[in-house]
Coordinates of C-alpha atoms and ligand atoms in Angstrom, one line a residue:
M1 CA -0.2 -0.1 -0.2
R2 CA 1.6 3.5 -1.1
S3 CA 0.0 6.4 0.1
L4 CA 1.5 10.2 -1.0
I5 CA 2.8 12.8 1.6
D6 CA 5.7 14.2 -0.3
I7 CA 6.5 15.7 -4.2
L8 CA 9.5 13.5 -4.5
E9 CA 8.0 10.5 -3.2
L10 CA 7.1 9.7 -7.1
S11 CA 10.4 9.1 -9.0
A12 CA 10.6 11.0 -12.4
E13 CA 9.1 8.2 -15.0
E14 CA 6.4 7.5 -12.4
I15 CA 5.5 11.5 -13.1
A16 CA 5.8 11.3 -17.1
D17 CA 3.1 7.9 -16.3
L18 CA 0.6 10.2 -14.6
V19 CA 1.3 13.2 -16.9
A20 CA 0.7 10.1 -19.8
T21 CA -2.2 8.9 -18.2
A22 CA -3.5 12.2 -17.5
E23 CA -3.4 13.1 -21.3
D24 CA -5.3 9.9 -22.4
I25 CA -8.5 10.8 -19.6
I26 CA -9.0 13.9 -21.2
A27 CA -8.7 12.5 -24.0
N28 CA -11.2 9.8 -23.6
P29 CA -13.0 9.9 -20.7
Q30 CA -15.1 7.1 -21.3
K31 CA -12.6 5.2 -21.2
Y32 CA -11.7 6.2 -17.1
A33 CA -16.3 6.1 -16.2
E34 CA -16.2 2.9 -14.2
A35 CA -12.2 2.8 -13.4
C36 CA -13.6 3.1 -9.3
R37 CA -16.8 2.1 -9.5
G38 CA -17.2 0.5 -5.8
K39 CA -14.6 2.2 -4.6
K40 CA -14.3 5.6 -2.1
L41 CA -12.8 8.3 -1.3
A42 CA -13.1 10.4 2.0
T43 CA -11.9 13.8 2.1
L44 CA -11.1 14.7 4.8
F45 CA -10.6 18.3 5.2
F46 CA -9.3 20.5 8.3
E47 CA -8.5 23.1 6.5
P48 CA -10.1 25.5 3.9
S49 CA -9.8 25.0 0.1
T50 CA -12.0 24.7 -2.7
R51 CA -10.4 23.6 -5.4
T52 CA -8.0 20.8 -4.2
R53 CA -11.3 19.1 -2.5
L54 CA -14.1 19.9 -4.8
S55 CA -11.4 18.7 -7.9
F56 CA -10.2 15.2 -5.3
E57 CA -14.1 14.5 -5.5
A58 CA -15.4 15.7 -9.2
A59 CA -12.2 13.1 -9.7
M60 CA -13.5 10.2 -7.9
Y61 CA -16.9 11.0 -9.3
E62 CA -15.8 11.0 -13.2
L63 CA -14.0 7.6 -12.4
G64 CA -16.8 6.6 -11.6
G65 CA -16.4 6.0 -7.7
Q66 CA -17.9 8.1 -4.3
V67 CA -17.0 10.4 -2.3
L68 CA -17.8 11.0 2.1
G69 CA -15.8 13.7 4.1
F70 CA -15.6 16.8 5.4
S71 CA -14.8 20.4 5.1
E72 CA -14.0 21.7 8.4
A73 CA -12.8 20.5 11.8
A74 CA -15.3 21.5 13.9
S75 CA -17.7 19.3 11.5
S76 CA -15.3 16.3 12.7
S77 CA -14.9 15.1 15.9
A78 CA -11.9 16.4 15.7
S79 CA -13.7 19.3 17.5
K80 CA -14.2 17.0 20.1
G81 CA -9.9 16.2 20.8
E82 CA -10.0 13.0 19.0
S83 CA -6.6 12.7 17.1
V84 CA -5.6 12.1 13.6
S85 CA -4.5 9.2 14.1
D86 CA -7.3 7.6 15.9
T87 CA -9.7 9.4 13.1
V88 CA -8.1 7.7 9.9
K89 CA -8.0 4.4 11.5
V90 CA -11.8 5.3 11.3
V91 CA -12.1 6.2 8.0
S92 CA -10.0 3.4 6.5
C93 CA -13.0 1.2 7.9
Y94 CA -15.3 3.4 5.2
A95 CA -13.2 4.4 2.7
D96 CA -11.0 2.8 -0.3
I97 CA -8.7 6.2 -0.1
I98 CA -7.7 9.1 2.5
A99 CA -6.8 12.9 0.8
M100 CA -6.2 14.7 3.8
R101 CA -5.7 18.8 4.6
H102 CA -4.7 19.9 7.7
P103 CA -3.0 23.0 9.0
K104 CA -0.3 21.2 10.9
E105 CA 2.9 20.2 8.5
G106 CA 3.2 16.7 9.1
A107 CA -0.1 15.3 9.6
P108 CA -1.0 14.0 6.4
L109 CA 2.3 12.0 7.2
V110 CA 1.6 10.5 10.9
A111 CA -2.1 9.3 8.9
S112 CA -0.5 7.6 6.2
M113 CA 1.5 5.5 9.0
K114 CA -1.7 5.0 10.8
A115 CA -4.2 4.8 7.9
D116 CA -5.1 0.9 6.7
V117 CA -5.8 2.5 3.5
P118 CA -3.5 4.9 1.2
V119 CA -3.6 8.5 2.1
I120 CA -2.9 11.7 -0.4
N121 CA -1.3 15.0 1.3
A122 CA -4.2 17.4 0.4
G123 CA -1.6 20.2 1.6
D124 CA -0.5 20.3 4.8
G125 CA 1.0 24.3 6.5
G126 CA 3.2 25.2 5.2
H127 CA 4.9 22.7 3.6
N128 CA 3.7 20.3 1.0
H129 CA 1.4 20.1 -1.6
P130 CA 2.3 16.9 -3.7
T131 CA -1.3 16.9 -5.7
Q132 CA -1.4 21.1 -6.5
T133 CA 2.1 20.5 -8.4
L134 CA 1.2 17.3 -10.2
A135 CA -1.6 20.5 -11.7
D136 CA 1.3 22.4 -12.3
L137 CA 3.6 20.0 -13.6
L138 CA 0.8 19.2 -16.2
T139 CA 0.3 22.8 -16.7
I140 CA 3.6 22.9 -17.4
W141 CA 3.9 19.9 -19.6
R142 CA 1.0 21.4 -21.6
E143 CA 2.1 24.5 -22.7
K144 CA 5.2 23.7 -22.7
G145 CA 6.0 20.6 -24.3
R146 CA 9.0 19.6 -21.2
F147 CA 10.4 20.1 -18.1
T148 CA 13.8 20.7 -19.5
D149 CA 14.8 24.1 -20.8
L150 CA 12.9 26.2 -19.0
T151 CA 13.8 29.7 -16.2
I152 CA 10.9 29.5 -13.1
G153 CA 10.4 32.6 -11.8
L154 CA 8.3 32.3 -8.5
C155 CA 6.8 35.3 -7.1
G156 CA 5.5 36.5 -3.8
D157 CA 4.9 34.5 -0.2
L158 CA 8.0 31.9 -1.3
K159 CA 8.5 31.3 2.7
F160 CA 4.8 29.7 3.7
G161 CA 3.7 29.0 0.5
R162 CA 3.8 25.2 -0.3
T163 CA 2.7 25.0 -3.4
V164 CA 6.4 26.7 -4.3
H165 CA 8.2 24.2 -1.7
S166 CA 6.5 21.1 -3.5
L167 CA 7.1 23.0 -6.9
I168 CA 11.0 23.3 -6.7
A169 CA 11.7 20.1 -4.9
A170 CA 9.3 18.8 -8.4
M171 CA 11.2 21.0 -11.2
S172 CA 14.6 20.7 -9.8
R173 CA 14.7 17.2 -11.3
Y174 CA 15.2 18.4 -14.7
A175 CA 18.1 19.3 -16.4
N176 CA 18.4 23.3 -17.2
V177 CA 16.0 24.1 -14.7
K178 CA 16.7 27.6 -13.4
F179 CA 14.9 29.5 -10.9
V180 CA 14.3 32.8 -10.2
L181 CA 13.2 33.4 -6.3
V182 CA 11.1 37.0 -6.2
S183 CA 9.5 37.9 -3.3
P184 CA 10.3 40.8 0.2
E185 CA 13.2 40.0 2.3
E186 CA 11.0 38.3 5.2
L187 CA 9.4 36.4 2.6
K188 CA 12.3 34.5 0.7
L189 CA 12.7 31.0 0.5
P190 CA 13.2 28.6 3.6
S191 CA 16.6 28.1 4.4
Y192 CA 16.3 24.4 4.3
V193 CA 14.5 24.4 1.0
K194 CA 17.6 26.1 -0.7
K195 CA 20.0 23.9 1.2
D196 CA 18.2 20.4 1.1
I197 CA 17.6 21.7 -2.7
L198 CA 18.8 23.6 -4.6
Q199 CA 22.3 23.6 -3.3
K200 CA 22.7 20.4 -2.8
K201 CA 21.4 19.0 -6.5
G202 CA 23.8 22.5 -7.8
V203 CA 20.8 24.3 -9.3
P204 CA 20.9 27.5 -10.3
Y205 CA 18.4 30.1 -8.7
A206 CA 19.0 34.3 -8.7
Q207 CA 16.8 36.0 -5.4
T208 CA 15.2 39.5 -6.1
T209 CA 12.6 41.7 -5.4
D210 CA 12.1 43.4 -8.2
L211 CA 10.0 40.8 -10.6
E212 CA 10.2 43.3 -13.4
S213 CA 13.8 43.7 -13.6
V214 CA 13.9 39.4 -14.7
M215 CA 10.9 39.7 -16.7
P216 CA 12.3 39.6 -19.5
E217 CA 14.1 36.5 -19.0
L218 CA 11.0 34.0 -17.7
D219 CA 10.0 31.2 -19.0
V220 CA 7.5 30.1 -16.3
L221 CA 6.1 33.2 -13.8
Y222 CA 4.5 31.3 -10.9
M223 CA 2.5 33.8 -9.2
T224 CA 1.3 33.0 -5.5
R225 CA -0.8 34.8 -2.6
V226 CA 0.5 36.3 0.6
Q227 CA -0.7 33.7 3.6
R228 CA -2.4 35.6 6.0
E229 CA -3.4 32.2 7.6
R230 CA 0.9 31.5 8.2
F231 CA 1.2 34.7 9.8
F232 CA 1.5 35.7 13.7
N233 CA 1.4 39.7 13.4
E234 CA -1.4 40.8 11.3
D235 CA -0.1 44.1 10.0
E236 CA 2.6 42.0 8.7
Y237 CA 0.4 40.5 6.9
V238 CA -1.2 44.3 5.7
R239 CA 2.1 45.8 5.0
L240 CA 3.3 43.2 2.4
K241 CA 0.2 41.5 1.4
D242 CA 0.5 43.7 -1.6
S243 CA 4.0 43.6 -2.5
Y244 CA 3.2 41.6 -5.7
I245 CA 0.7 42.8 -8.6
L246 CA 0.7 41.8 -11.9
T247 CA -0.6 44.2 -14.5
P248 CA -0.9 44.2 -18.3
E249 CA 2.2 46.9 -18.4
K250 CA 4.4 45.0 -16.1
L251 CA 3.7 42.4 -18.3
K252 CA 5.1 44.3 -21.6
T253 CA 8.6 42.9 -20.8
A254 CA 7.8 39.3 -21.1
K255 CA 8.4 37.0 -24.0
D256 CA 5.0 36.6 -26.1
S257 CA 5.7 32.2 -24.9
L258 CA 6.1 33.2 -21.1
S259 CA 3.1 30.9 -19.0
I260 CA 1.9 32.3 -16.3
L261 CA 0.6 30.3 -12.7
H262 CA -0.7 30.6 -10.1
P263 CA -2.3 27.3 -7.6
L264 CA -5.7 29.9 -6.8
P265 CA -6.5 31.2 -4.4
R266 CA -6.3 34.7 -6.1
V267 CA -5.8 37.5 -3.3
N268 CA -4.7 40.7 -5.2
E269 CA -1.7 39.4 -6.8
I270 CA -2.8 39.5 -10.8
S271 CA -5.0 41.9 -12.2
V272 CA -8.0 40.9 -13.4
A273 CA -7.0 42.5 -16.6
I274 CA -4.4 39.6 -17.2
D275 CA -6.6 37.2 -17.4
D276 CA -7.4 37.1 -21.0
D277 CA -3.8 37.3 -21.8
P278 CA -3.2 34.1 -24.0
R279 CA -0.5 33.4 -21.5
A280 CA -2.7 33.3 -18.3
C281 CA -2.8 29.4 -17.6
Y282 CA -3.9 29.4 -14.1
F283 CA -8.1 28.1 -14.9
K284 CA -6.8 25.6 -17.3
Q285 CA -4.0 24.4 -14.1
A286 CA -6.8 24.6 -12.1
L287 CA -8.3 22.2 -14.3
N288 CA -5.2 20.2 -14.9
G289 CA -5.3 19.3 -10.6
K290 CA -8.9 18.0 -11.2
Y291 CA -6.7 15.4 -14.2
M292 CA -3.3 14.4 -12.4
R293 CA -5.6 14.0 -9.1
M294 CA -7.7 10.9 -11.1
A295 CA -4.2 10.3 -12.6
L296 CA -3.4 9.8 -9.1
I297 CA -6.0 7.7 -7.5
L298 CA -5.8 5.1 -9.4
K299 CA -2.2 4.8 -9.4
L300 CA -2.2 4.5 -5.4
L301 CA -5.9 2.2 -5.6
G302 CA -4.1 0.2 -8.6
V303 CA -6.0 0.0 -10.9
E304 CA -5.8 -0.8 -14.5
V305 CA -7.6 0.3 -17.4
Ligands
CP1 N1 -4.5 25.8 -5.1 C1 -5.1 25.6 -3.9 O1 -4.7 24.9 -2.8 O2 -6.4 25.4 -3.4 P1 -7.3 25.1 -2.2 O3 -7.2 25.9 -1.2 O4 -8.6 26.4 -2.8 O5 -7.8 23.9 -2.1

């Protein structure tokens, strides 16, 4: 039995297989419509979500399976003090696979050690978000046709943005990938990500506070929201929240082939005036998340189509 807690648990070959399965699902949805008949997915969300929870649920329905779960800790027995371990032990009696989001880093890992069914990390605190990375990877693949030879700008809250940490880990495995890290000083990429991934693998990266100065060199621009829920100090959040707002004016020096990604939700980081720009990929990215979650559910349940 296999869970997915960290994106690096999937080899580059497995990522390629998941991308190929997702592409096949997009081309032939009917082929997969009964693949999970009789199977149940439990979505245990101890923290708010729109895309991740609903795309997991849509994914299971489109595979012919069923879904149960809760969307906030307050409506589960966690509110009475039940532990994550006991929760997943019990839910294992009712479901074949679990997708869990939790505000505490490491909670899905603990769950995977106690559950009797596969557990998928649907986001743990400021740590990891591997299935968002799968959505990001399919988007890069569909837009660029490759994972190699890319300069990727990551902009905004690189400290608390768990999607950034997982994406750096995933993309660092490919040849000739360079990262440009754009953030305020207070929201720089944690040193453990730089040390354990970028420096360890010898991946080139540059750090700046000035997005416009690096815009012309980017192939992918990954914008992120400043993560209000991870701040201890509201004044600090208010001071930093609008550090970067992408506008048509700021895109004037960007490549025509630039792909603009954002894991969403967006607050103020990308002007809605950019939504109709052909380089804007963030709504396609949200759709791609459903296809990659379908491919992942098939893989972890061992369903062959
Ligand atoms: N990208 C993402 O995780 O969105 P949600 O918080 O809406 O699930």
